Each structure stands twice: as C-alpha cells, then as structure tokens.
mmCIF file of C-alpha atoms in Angstrom:
data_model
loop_
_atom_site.group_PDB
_atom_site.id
_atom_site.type_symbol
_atom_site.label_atom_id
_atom_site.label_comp_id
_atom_site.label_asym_id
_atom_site.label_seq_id
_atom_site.Cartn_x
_atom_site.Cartn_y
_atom_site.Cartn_z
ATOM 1 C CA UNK M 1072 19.968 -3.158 -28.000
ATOM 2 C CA UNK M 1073 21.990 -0.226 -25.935
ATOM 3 C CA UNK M 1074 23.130 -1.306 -22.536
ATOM 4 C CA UNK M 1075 23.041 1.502 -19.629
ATOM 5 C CA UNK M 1076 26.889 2.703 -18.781
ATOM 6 C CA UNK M 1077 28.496 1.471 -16.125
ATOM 7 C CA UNK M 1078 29.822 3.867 -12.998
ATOM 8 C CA UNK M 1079 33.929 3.037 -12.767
ATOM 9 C CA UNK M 1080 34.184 1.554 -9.216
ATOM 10 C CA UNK M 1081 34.775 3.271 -6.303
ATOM 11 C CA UNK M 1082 37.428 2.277 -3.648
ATOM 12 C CA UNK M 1083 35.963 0.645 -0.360
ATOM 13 C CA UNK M 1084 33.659 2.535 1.625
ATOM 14 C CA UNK M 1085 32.306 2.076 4.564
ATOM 15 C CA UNK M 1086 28.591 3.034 6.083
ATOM 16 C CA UNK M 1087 26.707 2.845 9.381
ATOM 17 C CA UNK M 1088 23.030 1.596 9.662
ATOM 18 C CA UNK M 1089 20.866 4.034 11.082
ATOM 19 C CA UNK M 1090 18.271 2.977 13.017
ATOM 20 C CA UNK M 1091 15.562 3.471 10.028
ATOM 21 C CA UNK M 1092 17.557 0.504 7.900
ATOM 22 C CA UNK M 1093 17.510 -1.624 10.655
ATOM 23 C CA UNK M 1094 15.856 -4.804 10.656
ATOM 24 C CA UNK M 1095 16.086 -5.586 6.727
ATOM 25 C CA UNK M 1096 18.147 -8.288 5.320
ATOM 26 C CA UNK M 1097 21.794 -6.897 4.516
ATOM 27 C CA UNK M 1098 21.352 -8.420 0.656
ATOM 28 C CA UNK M 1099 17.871 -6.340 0.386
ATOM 29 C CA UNK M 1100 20.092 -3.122 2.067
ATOM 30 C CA UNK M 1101 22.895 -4.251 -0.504
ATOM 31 C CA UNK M 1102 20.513 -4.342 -3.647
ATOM 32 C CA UNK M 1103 19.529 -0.202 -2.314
ATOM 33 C CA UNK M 1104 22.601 0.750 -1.668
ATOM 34 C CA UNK M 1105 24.318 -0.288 -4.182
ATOM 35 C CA UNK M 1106 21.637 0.472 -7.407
ATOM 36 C CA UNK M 1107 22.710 -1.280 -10.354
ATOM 37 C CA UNK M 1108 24.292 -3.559 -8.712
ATOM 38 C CA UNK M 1109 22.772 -7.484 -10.410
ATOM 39 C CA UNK M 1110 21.216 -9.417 -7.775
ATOM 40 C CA UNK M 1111 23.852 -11.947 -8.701
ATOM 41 C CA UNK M 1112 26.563 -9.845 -7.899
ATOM 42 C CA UNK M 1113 25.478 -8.818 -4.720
ATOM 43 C CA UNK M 1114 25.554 -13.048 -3.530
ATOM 44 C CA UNK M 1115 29.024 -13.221 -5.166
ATOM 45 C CA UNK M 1116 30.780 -10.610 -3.418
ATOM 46 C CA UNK M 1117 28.803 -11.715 -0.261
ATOM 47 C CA UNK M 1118 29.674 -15.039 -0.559
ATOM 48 C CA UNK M 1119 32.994 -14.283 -1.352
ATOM 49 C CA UNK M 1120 33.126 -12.383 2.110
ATOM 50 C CA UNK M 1121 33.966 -8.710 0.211
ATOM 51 C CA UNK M 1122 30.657 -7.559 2.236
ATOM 52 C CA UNK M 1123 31.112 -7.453 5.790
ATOM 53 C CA UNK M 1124 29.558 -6.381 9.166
ATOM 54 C CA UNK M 1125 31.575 -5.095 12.373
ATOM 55 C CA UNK M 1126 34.686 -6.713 10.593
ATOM 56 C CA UNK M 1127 33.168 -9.741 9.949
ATOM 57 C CA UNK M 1128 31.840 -12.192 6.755
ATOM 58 C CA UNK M 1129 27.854 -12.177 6.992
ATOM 59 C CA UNK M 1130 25.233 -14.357 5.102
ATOM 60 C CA UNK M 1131 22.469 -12.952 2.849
ATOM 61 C CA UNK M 1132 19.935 -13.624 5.578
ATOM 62 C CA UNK M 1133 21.606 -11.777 8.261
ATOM 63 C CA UNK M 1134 19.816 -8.768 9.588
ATOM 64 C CA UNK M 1135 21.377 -5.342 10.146
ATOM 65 C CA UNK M 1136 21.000 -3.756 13.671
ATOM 66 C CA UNK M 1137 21.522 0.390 13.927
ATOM 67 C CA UNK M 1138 24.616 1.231 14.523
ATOM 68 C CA UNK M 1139 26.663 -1.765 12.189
ATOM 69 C CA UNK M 1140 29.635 -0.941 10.218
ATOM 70 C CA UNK M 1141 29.450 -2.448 6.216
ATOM 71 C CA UNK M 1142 31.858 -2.720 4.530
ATOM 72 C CA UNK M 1143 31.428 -2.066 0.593
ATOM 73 C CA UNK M 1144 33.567 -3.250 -2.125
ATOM 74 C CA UNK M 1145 34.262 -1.414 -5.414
ATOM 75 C CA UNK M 1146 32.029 -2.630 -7.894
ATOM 76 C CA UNK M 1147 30.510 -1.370 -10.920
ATOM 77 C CA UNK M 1148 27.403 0.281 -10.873
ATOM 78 C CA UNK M 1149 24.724 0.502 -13.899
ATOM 79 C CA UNK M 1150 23.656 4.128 -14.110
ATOM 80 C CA UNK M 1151 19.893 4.862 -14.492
ATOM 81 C CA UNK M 1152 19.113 5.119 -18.274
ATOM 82 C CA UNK M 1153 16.403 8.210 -17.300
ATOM 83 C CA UNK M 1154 16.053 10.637 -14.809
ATOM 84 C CA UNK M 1155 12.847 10.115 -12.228
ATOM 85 C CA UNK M 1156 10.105 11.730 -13.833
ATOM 86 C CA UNK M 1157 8.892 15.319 -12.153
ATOM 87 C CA UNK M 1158 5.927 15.104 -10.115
ATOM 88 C CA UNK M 1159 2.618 17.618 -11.198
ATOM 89 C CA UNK M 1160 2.472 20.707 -10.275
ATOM 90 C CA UNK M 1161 0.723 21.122 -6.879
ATOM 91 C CA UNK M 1162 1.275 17.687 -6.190
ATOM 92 C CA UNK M 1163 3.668 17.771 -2.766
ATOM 93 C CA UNK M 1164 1.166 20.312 -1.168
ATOM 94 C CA UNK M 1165 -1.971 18.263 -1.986
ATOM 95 C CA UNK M 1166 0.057 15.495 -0.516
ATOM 96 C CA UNK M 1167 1.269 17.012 2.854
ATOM 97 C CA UNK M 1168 -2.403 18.568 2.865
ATOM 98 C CA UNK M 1169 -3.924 15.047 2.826
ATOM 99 C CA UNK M 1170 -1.784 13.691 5.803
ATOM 100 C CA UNK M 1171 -3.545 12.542 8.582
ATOM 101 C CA UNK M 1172 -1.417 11.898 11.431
ATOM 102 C CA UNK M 1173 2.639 11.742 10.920
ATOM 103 C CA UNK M 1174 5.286 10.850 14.293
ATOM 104 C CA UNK M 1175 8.939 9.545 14.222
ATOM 105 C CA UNK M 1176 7.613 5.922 13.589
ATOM 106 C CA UNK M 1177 4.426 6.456 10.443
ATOM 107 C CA UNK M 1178 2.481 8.714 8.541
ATOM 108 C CA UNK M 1179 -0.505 8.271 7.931
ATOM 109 C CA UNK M 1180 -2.471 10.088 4.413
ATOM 110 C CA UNK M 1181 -6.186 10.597 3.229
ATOM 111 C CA UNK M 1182 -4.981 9.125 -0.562
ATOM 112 C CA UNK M 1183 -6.977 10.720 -3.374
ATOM 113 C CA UNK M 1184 -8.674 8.534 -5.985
ATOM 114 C CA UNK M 1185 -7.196 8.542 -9.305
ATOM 115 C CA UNK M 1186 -3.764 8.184 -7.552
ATOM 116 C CA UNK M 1187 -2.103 5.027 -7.460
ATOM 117 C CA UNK M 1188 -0.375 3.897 -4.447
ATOM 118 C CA UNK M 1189 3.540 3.312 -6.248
ATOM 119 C CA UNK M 1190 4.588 3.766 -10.020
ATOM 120 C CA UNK M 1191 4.548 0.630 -12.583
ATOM 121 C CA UNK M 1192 5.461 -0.010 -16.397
ATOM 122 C CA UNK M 1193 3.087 2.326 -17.563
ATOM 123 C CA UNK M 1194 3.126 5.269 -14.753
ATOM 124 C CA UNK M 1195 6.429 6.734 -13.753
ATOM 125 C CA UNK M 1196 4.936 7.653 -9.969
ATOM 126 C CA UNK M 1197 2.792 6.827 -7.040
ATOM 127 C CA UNK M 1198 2.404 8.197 -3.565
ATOM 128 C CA UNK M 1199 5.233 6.859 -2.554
ATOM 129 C CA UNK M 1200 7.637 8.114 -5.080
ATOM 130 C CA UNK M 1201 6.004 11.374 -4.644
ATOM 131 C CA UNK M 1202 6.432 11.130 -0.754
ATOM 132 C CA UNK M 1203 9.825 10.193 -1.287
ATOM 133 C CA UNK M 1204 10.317 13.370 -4.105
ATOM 134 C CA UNK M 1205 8.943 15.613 -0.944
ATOM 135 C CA UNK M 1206 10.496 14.059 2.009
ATOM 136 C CA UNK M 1207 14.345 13.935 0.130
ATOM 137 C CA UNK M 1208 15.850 13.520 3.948
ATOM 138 C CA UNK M 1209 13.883 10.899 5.016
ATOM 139 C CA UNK M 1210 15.606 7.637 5.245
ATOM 140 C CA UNK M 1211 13.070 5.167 4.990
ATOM 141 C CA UNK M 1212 9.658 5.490 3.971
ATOM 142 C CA UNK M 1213 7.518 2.433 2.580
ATOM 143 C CA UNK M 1214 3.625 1.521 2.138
ATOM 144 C CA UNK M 1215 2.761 -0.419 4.597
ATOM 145 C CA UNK M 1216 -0.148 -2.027 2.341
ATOM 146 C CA UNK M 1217 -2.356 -0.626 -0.600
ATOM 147 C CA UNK M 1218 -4.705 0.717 -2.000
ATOM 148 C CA UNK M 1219 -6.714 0.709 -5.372
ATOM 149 C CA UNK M 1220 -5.692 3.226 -7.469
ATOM 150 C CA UNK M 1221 -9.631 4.285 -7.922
ATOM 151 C CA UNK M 1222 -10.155 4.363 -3.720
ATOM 152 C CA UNK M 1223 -9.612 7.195 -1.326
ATOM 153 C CA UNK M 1224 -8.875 6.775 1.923
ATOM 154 C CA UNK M 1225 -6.552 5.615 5.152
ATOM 155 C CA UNK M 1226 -3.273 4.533 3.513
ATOM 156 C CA UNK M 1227 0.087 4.229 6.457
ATOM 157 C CA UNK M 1228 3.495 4.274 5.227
ATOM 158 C CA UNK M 1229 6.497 3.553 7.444
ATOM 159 C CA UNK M 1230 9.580 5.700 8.286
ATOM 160 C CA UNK M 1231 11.654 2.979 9.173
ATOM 161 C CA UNK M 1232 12.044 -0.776 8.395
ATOM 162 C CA UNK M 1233 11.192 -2.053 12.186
ATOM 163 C CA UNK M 1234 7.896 -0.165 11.920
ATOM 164 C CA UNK M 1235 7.480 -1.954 8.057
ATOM 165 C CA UNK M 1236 7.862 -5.103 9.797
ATOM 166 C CA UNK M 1237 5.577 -4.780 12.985
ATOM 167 C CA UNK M 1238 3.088 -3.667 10.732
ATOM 168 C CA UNK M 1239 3.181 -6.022 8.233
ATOM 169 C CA UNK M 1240 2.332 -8.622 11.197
ATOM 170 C CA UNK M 1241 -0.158 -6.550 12.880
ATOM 171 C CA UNK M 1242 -2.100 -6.784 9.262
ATOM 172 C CA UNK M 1243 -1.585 -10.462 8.652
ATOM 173 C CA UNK M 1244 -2.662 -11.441 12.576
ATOM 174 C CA UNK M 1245 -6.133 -9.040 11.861
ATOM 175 C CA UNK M 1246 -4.856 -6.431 14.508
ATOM 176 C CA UNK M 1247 -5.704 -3.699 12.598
ATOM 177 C CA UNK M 1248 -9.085 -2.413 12.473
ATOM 178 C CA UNK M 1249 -10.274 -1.357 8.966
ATOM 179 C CA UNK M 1250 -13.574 0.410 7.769
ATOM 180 C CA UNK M 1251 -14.693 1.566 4.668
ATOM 181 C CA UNK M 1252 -17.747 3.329 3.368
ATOM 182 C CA UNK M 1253 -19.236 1.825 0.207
ATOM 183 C CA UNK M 1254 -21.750 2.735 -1.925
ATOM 184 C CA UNK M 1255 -23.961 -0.606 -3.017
ATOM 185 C CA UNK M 1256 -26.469 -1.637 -6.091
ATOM 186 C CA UNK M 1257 -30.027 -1.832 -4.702
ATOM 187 C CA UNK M 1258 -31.994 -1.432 -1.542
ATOM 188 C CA UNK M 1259 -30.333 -3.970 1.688
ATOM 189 C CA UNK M 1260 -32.546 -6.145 3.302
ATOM 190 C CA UNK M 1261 -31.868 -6.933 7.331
ATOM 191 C CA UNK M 1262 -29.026 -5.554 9.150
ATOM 192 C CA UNK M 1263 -25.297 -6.706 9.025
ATOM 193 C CA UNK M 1264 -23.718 -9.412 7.218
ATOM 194 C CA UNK M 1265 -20.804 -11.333 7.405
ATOM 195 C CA UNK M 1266 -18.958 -12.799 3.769
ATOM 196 C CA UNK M 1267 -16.898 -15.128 4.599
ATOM 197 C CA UNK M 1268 -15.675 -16.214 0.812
ATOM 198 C CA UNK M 1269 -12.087 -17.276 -0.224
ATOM 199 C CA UNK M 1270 -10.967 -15.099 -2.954
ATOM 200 C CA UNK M 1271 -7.999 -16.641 -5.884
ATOM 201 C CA UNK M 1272 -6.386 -14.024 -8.441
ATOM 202 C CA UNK M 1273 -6.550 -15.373 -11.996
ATOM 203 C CA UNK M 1274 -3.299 -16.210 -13.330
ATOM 204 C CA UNK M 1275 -1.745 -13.743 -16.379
ATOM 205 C CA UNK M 1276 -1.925 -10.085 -16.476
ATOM 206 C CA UNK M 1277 -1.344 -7.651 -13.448
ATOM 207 C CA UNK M 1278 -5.155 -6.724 -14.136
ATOM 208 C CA UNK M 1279 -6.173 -10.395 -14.039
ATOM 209 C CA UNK M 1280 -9.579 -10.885 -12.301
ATOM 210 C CA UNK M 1281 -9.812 -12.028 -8.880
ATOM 211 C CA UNK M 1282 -13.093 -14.499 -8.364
ATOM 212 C CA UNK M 1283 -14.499 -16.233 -5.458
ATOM 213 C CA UNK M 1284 -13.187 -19.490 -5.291
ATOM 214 C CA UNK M 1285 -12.903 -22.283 -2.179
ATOM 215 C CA UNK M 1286 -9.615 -23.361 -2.977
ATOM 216 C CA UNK M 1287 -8.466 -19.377 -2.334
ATOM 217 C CA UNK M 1288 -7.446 -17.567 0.358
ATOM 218 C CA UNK M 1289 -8.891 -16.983 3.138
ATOM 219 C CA UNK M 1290 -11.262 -13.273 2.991
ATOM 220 C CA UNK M 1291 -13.749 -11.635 5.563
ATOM 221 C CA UNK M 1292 -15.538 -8.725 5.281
ATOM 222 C CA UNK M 1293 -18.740 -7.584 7.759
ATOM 223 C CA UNK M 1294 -21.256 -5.061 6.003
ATOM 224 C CA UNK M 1295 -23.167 -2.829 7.971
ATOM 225 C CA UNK M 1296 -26.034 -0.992 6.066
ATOM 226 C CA UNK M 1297 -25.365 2.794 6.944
ATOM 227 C CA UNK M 1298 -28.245 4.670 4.962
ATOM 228 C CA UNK M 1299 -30.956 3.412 2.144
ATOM 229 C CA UNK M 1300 -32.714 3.978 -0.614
ATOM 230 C CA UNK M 1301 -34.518 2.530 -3.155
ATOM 231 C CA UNK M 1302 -31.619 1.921 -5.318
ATOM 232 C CA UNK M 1303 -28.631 1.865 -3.552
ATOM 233 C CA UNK M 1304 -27.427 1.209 0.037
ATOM 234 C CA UNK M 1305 -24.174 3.047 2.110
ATOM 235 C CA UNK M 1306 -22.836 0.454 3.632
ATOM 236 C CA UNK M 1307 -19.467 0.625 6.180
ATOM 237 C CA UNK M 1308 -17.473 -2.460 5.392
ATOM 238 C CA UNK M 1309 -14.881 -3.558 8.015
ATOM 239 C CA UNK M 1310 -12.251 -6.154 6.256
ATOM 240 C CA UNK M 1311 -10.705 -8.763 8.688
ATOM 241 C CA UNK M 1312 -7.999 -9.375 5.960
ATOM 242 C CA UNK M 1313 -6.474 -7.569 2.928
ATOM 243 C CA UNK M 1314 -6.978 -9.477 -0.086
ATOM 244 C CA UNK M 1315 -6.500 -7.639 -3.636
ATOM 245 C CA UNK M 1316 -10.118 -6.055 -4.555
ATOM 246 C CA UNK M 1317 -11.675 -8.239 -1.318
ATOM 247 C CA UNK M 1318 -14.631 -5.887 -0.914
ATOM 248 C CA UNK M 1319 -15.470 -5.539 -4.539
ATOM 249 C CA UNK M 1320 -15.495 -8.724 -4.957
ATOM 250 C CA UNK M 1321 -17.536 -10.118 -2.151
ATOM 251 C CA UNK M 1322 -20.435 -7.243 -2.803
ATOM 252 C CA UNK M 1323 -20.179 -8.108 -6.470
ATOM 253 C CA UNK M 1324 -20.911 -11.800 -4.972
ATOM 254 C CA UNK M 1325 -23.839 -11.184 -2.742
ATOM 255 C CA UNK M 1326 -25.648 -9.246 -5.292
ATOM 256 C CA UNK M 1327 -24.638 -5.450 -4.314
ATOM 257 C CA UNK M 1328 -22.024 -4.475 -6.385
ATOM 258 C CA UNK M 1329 -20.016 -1.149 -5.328
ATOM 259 C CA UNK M 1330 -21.054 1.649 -7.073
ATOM 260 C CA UNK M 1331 -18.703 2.988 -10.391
ATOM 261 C CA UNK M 1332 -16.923 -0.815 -10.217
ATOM 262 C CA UNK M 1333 -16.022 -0.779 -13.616
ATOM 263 C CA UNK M 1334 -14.346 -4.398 -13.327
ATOM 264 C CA UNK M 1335 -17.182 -6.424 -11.154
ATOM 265 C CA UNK M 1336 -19.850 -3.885 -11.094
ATOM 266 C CA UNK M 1337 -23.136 -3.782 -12.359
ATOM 267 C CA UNK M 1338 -22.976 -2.045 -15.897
ATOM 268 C CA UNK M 1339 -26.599 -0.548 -16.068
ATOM 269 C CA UNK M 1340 -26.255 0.380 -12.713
ATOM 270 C CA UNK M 1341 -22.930 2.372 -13.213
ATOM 271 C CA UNK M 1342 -24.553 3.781 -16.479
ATOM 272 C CA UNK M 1343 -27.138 5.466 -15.001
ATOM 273 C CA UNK M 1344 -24.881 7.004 -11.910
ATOM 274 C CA UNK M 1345 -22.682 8.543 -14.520
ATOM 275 C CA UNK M 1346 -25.487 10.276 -15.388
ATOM 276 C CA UNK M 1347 -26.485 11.094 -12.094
ATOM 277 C CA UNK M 1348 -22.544 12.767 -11.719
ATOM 278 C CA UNK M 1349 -20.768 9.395 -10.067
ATOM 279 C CA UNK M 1350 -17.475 9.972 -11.719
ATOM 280 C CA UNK M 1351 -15.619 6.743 -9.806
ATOM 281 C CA UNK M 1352 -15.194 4.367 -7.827
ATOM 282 C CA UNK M 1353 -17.820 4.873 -4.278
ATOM 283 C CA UNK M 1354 -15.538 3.120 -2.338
ATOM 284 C CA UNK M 1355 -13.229 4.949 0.372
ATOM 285 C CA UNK M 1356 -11.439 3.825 3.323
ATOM 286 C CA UNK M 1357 -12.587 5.740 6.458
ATOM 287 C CA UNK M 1358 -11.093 4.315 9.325
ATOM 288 C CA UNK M 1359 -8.074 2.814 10.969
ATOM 289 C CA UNK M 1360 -7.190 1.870 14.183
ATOM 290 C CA UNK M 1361 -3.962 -0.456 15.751
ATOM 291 C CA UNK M 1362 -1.285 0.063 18.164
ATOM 292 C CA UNK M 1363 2.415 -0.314 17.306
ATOM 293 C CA UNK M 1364 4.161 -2.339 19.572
ATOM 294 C CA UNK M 1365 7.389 -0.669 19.323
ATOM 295 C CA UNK M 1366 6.173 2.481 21.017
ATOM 296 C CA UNK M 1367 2.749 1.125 22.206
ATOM 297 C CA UNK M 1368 1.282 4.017 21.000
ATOM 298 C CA UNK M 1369 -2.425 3.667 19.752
ATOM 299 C CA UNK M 1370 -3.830 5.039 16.593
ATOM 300 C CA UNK M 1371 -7.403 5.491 15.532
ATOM 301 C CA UNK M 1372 -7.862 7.749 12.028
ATOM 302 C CA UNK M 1373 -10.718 8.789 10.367
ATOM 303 C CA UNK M 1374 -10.808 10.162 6.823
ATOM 304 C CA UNK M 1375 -13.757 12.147 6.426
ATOM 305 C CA UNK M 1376 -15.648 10.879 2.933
ATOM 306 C CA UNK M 1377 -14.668 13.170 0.070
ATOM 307 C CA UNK M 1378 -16.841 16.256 -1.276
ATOM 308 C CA UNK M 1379 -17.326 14.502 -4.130
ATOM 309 C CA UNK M 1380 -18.949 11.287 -3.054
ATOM 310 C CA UNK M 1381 -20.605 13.606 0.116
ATOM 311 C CA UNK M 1382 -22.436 15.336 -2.886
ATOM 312 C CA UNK M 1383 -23.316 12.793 -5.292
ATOM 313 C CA UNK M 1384 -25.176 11.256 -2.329
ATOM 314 C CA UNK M 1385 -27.422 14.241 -1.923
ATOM 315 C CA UNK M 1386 -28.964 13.390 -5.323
ATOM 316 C CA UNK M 1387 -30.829 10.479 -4.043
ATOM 317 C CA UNK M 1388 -33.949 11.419 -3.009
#
C-alpha cells in the first residue's frame, strides 16, 4: 500500500489569529493549519516547546485569543492524495438562494432534503463543504448542529469559533427554540402532547438504530396537532433537545410514525403515500429562534414548508 508524499518542510513561519480562530484549542488550530500534520506530531513539537504563543511555550489546552503570534516549526506535511471533489452544477446559487438570514457572526440556510449536512466515506460533500467551496474567503464557517440528510429546514452555521462555542451551549442549556412540521400516520386524538422518552443509539454502524430506552439520554419533544384527517395528522413538533433522529423516534413510539420514515416508519403507510406522490421524508424544520450573547442580537427564522410537501398535502381530501 502507496503512502501520500510528503511536502519538504518549510522554514519557521509565523501567523496571527484573527478573531474568527479565536477561542479554539491551539492543538485543534495546529491539526488545520498544519494538514497532514499526525496528531502525534502536533503534541511532540508542542511538548517539545517548537509551537509557541507571543514568544512563549503553550500547552495543548491553551486557547488562542485574536490577535496571538504562533510560531510554526518546519515539519513535513502529507499532501492530499485527491483533489476536493467539484460541487454540481447550480449548486452555490441554490445554496446562497436558500439562505435565510446571514450577519458577521452566522448564517442561517433553508437546507434542501436529499442534501446531507457534511461529506462522509461514501459522499465527497455536504453543505458545508459546499459553503466553504462558495465562501473561499471566509475564515471560519462550521455547523452549528445537524440535520438529517432526508429533512429540510433551519440549519445555522457559524463564521467564527466564539459564535461555534456560544451556540453549542445555547443548544445544550435548551435556549434555542426549535419547531418542526411533521407529517404523522393516522388521525390524532386530543390536543398537545408531551414525549418525554430517553433515546440510546445502538452500538456498530454509523446507520445503527436509535431506540427508546431508560437508561438513554435524556429527549423531549411537545406535538401540537396542526391539521387532520382521516389518515394522517400535521403536527408542529418543538424539540427541547437534539438527539440523533429524536422526533422520528418518539412518533414512531407513540404510534404516529412520520410520514416517508423509511427507518422507523410505518411500511404500508409509506407504501401507499408513494403512490399518492410522497417522494421523502415529511419532516422539515420550520422555525428557530435564540439570541447570541456575544452581540445580544435576537433571531427568530421561519422556513416556509417546501412546494413539494405544500402540494402533496392538497391530495388529502
């Protein structure tokens, strides 16, 4: 087995933090900057005091602050053994067309279905590669949290790593407010209704089921029955945490499955909507709303639901 060439090593170079790398750990800024690079590499030459900060030695933990000098040592780095793979054709305008609201600190996008959120193994992009392929200037942009490939919807990504971090902890304290519009198997009874069921992912595969289970974490979602019919209910789900496929699986678990859920769905059910013209997923997240305490500026975004699931909806009589 071929192993990628090697870059010859530079001489010493120096670089200033701007204030979108600031807050990250200087290893996690090393393992960027220096692409390559093996993780155990980058602890050597910090350990060894090669890295430093303002003149001085710095531990992997330390946290850069805008404006700090590091210092890089010539080392060898692995080149890429492929290019980054080219994005569709039309993709960067039905991107930029989907964004919702954008300032210095977010952006926030109306994500397609179909697309997935970052690339893996077997897909060589996401929306954030792609954002990145459009936005070659920006310094910093990251997903702030995710979405199913198969749901539309409400999806922030940060433009710098303070913003990353404030709203990672607005999600995990339940200070942001999230909605989604759901299409569910059979007719609701009553009004709203609180699932309060901890969810555990099965261990395995990256597709590995996740299942109600007690000794789980922690998952609450409040349905609110939007529209009826015989069949089927449109329901606006508000989640109170984020936990992988939370909402599929707590309908699946209270006997109203979400509509084209190929993985916990009903399979009769989804049958007979794919002949109706359901060609995914009916889930979509419609709402957001937080404020950033950096700027204390207040958001509240709405994605309108798609044409697609606005006209399967008008075949139910």
């Amino acid at each position: 087995m071929s192993t990628p060439s090697a870059k010859p090593a530079s001489g010493v170079r120096h670089q200033q933090v701007s204030r979108a790398e600031a807050g990250q750990r200087v290893d996690n800024y090393l393992l960027r900057v220096l692409k390559g690079v093996p993780r155990s590499r980058i602890y050597r030459i910090l350990r060894k005091g090669e890295v430093r900060v303002n003149g001085k030695r710095i531990k992997p933990e330390y946290r850069l602050q805008a404006g700090d000098e590091v210092r890089l040592p010539p080392v060898r780095q692995a080149q890429a053994p492929k290019e980054a793979p080219q994005l569709p054709a039309g993709l960067d305008e039905r991107l930029e067309a989907a964004i919702l609201a954008e300032d210095e600190y977010l952006m926030i996008l109306d994500k397609p279905s179909g697309l997935a959120v970052h690339g893996g193994s077997t897909l060589g992009f996401g929306v954030i590669e792609a954002l990145r392929a459009i936005r070659p200037n920006a310094p910093f942009l990251e997903l702030a949290h995710r979405l199913d490939r198969a749901t539309s919807g409400c999806l922030v990504v940060a433009k710098t790593r303070a913003v990353l971090n404030e709203l990672h902890g607005l999600l995990r304290d339940g200070k942001v407010e999230k909605h989604y519009l759901a299409l569910l198997a059979g007719h609701w009874e009553g009004g709203p209704r609180r699932v309060e069921l901890a969810l555990s992912r099965g261990e395995g595969a990256a597709h590995s089921k996740v299942s109600v289970d007690e000794a789980g974490k922690a998952a609450s979602s409040l349905f609110t029955p939007k529209k009826r019919w015989p069949q089927a209910t449109l329901a606006d789900v508000r989640i109170f945490t984020g936990r992988t496929h939370q909402i599929r699986v707590h309908a699946a678990h209270i006997g109203h499955p979400v509509a084209g859920d190929e993985k916990y769905g009903d399979f009769d059910f989804n049958r007979t909507l794919r002949r109706e013209g359901l060609k995914r997923l009916f889930l979509h997240a419609s709402e957001l709303r937080f404020q950033l305490p950096v700027s204390g500026r207040k958001y509240h975004v709405q994605a309108a639901l798609p044409g697609d699931l606005k006209d399967f909806l008008k075949t139910f009589k």
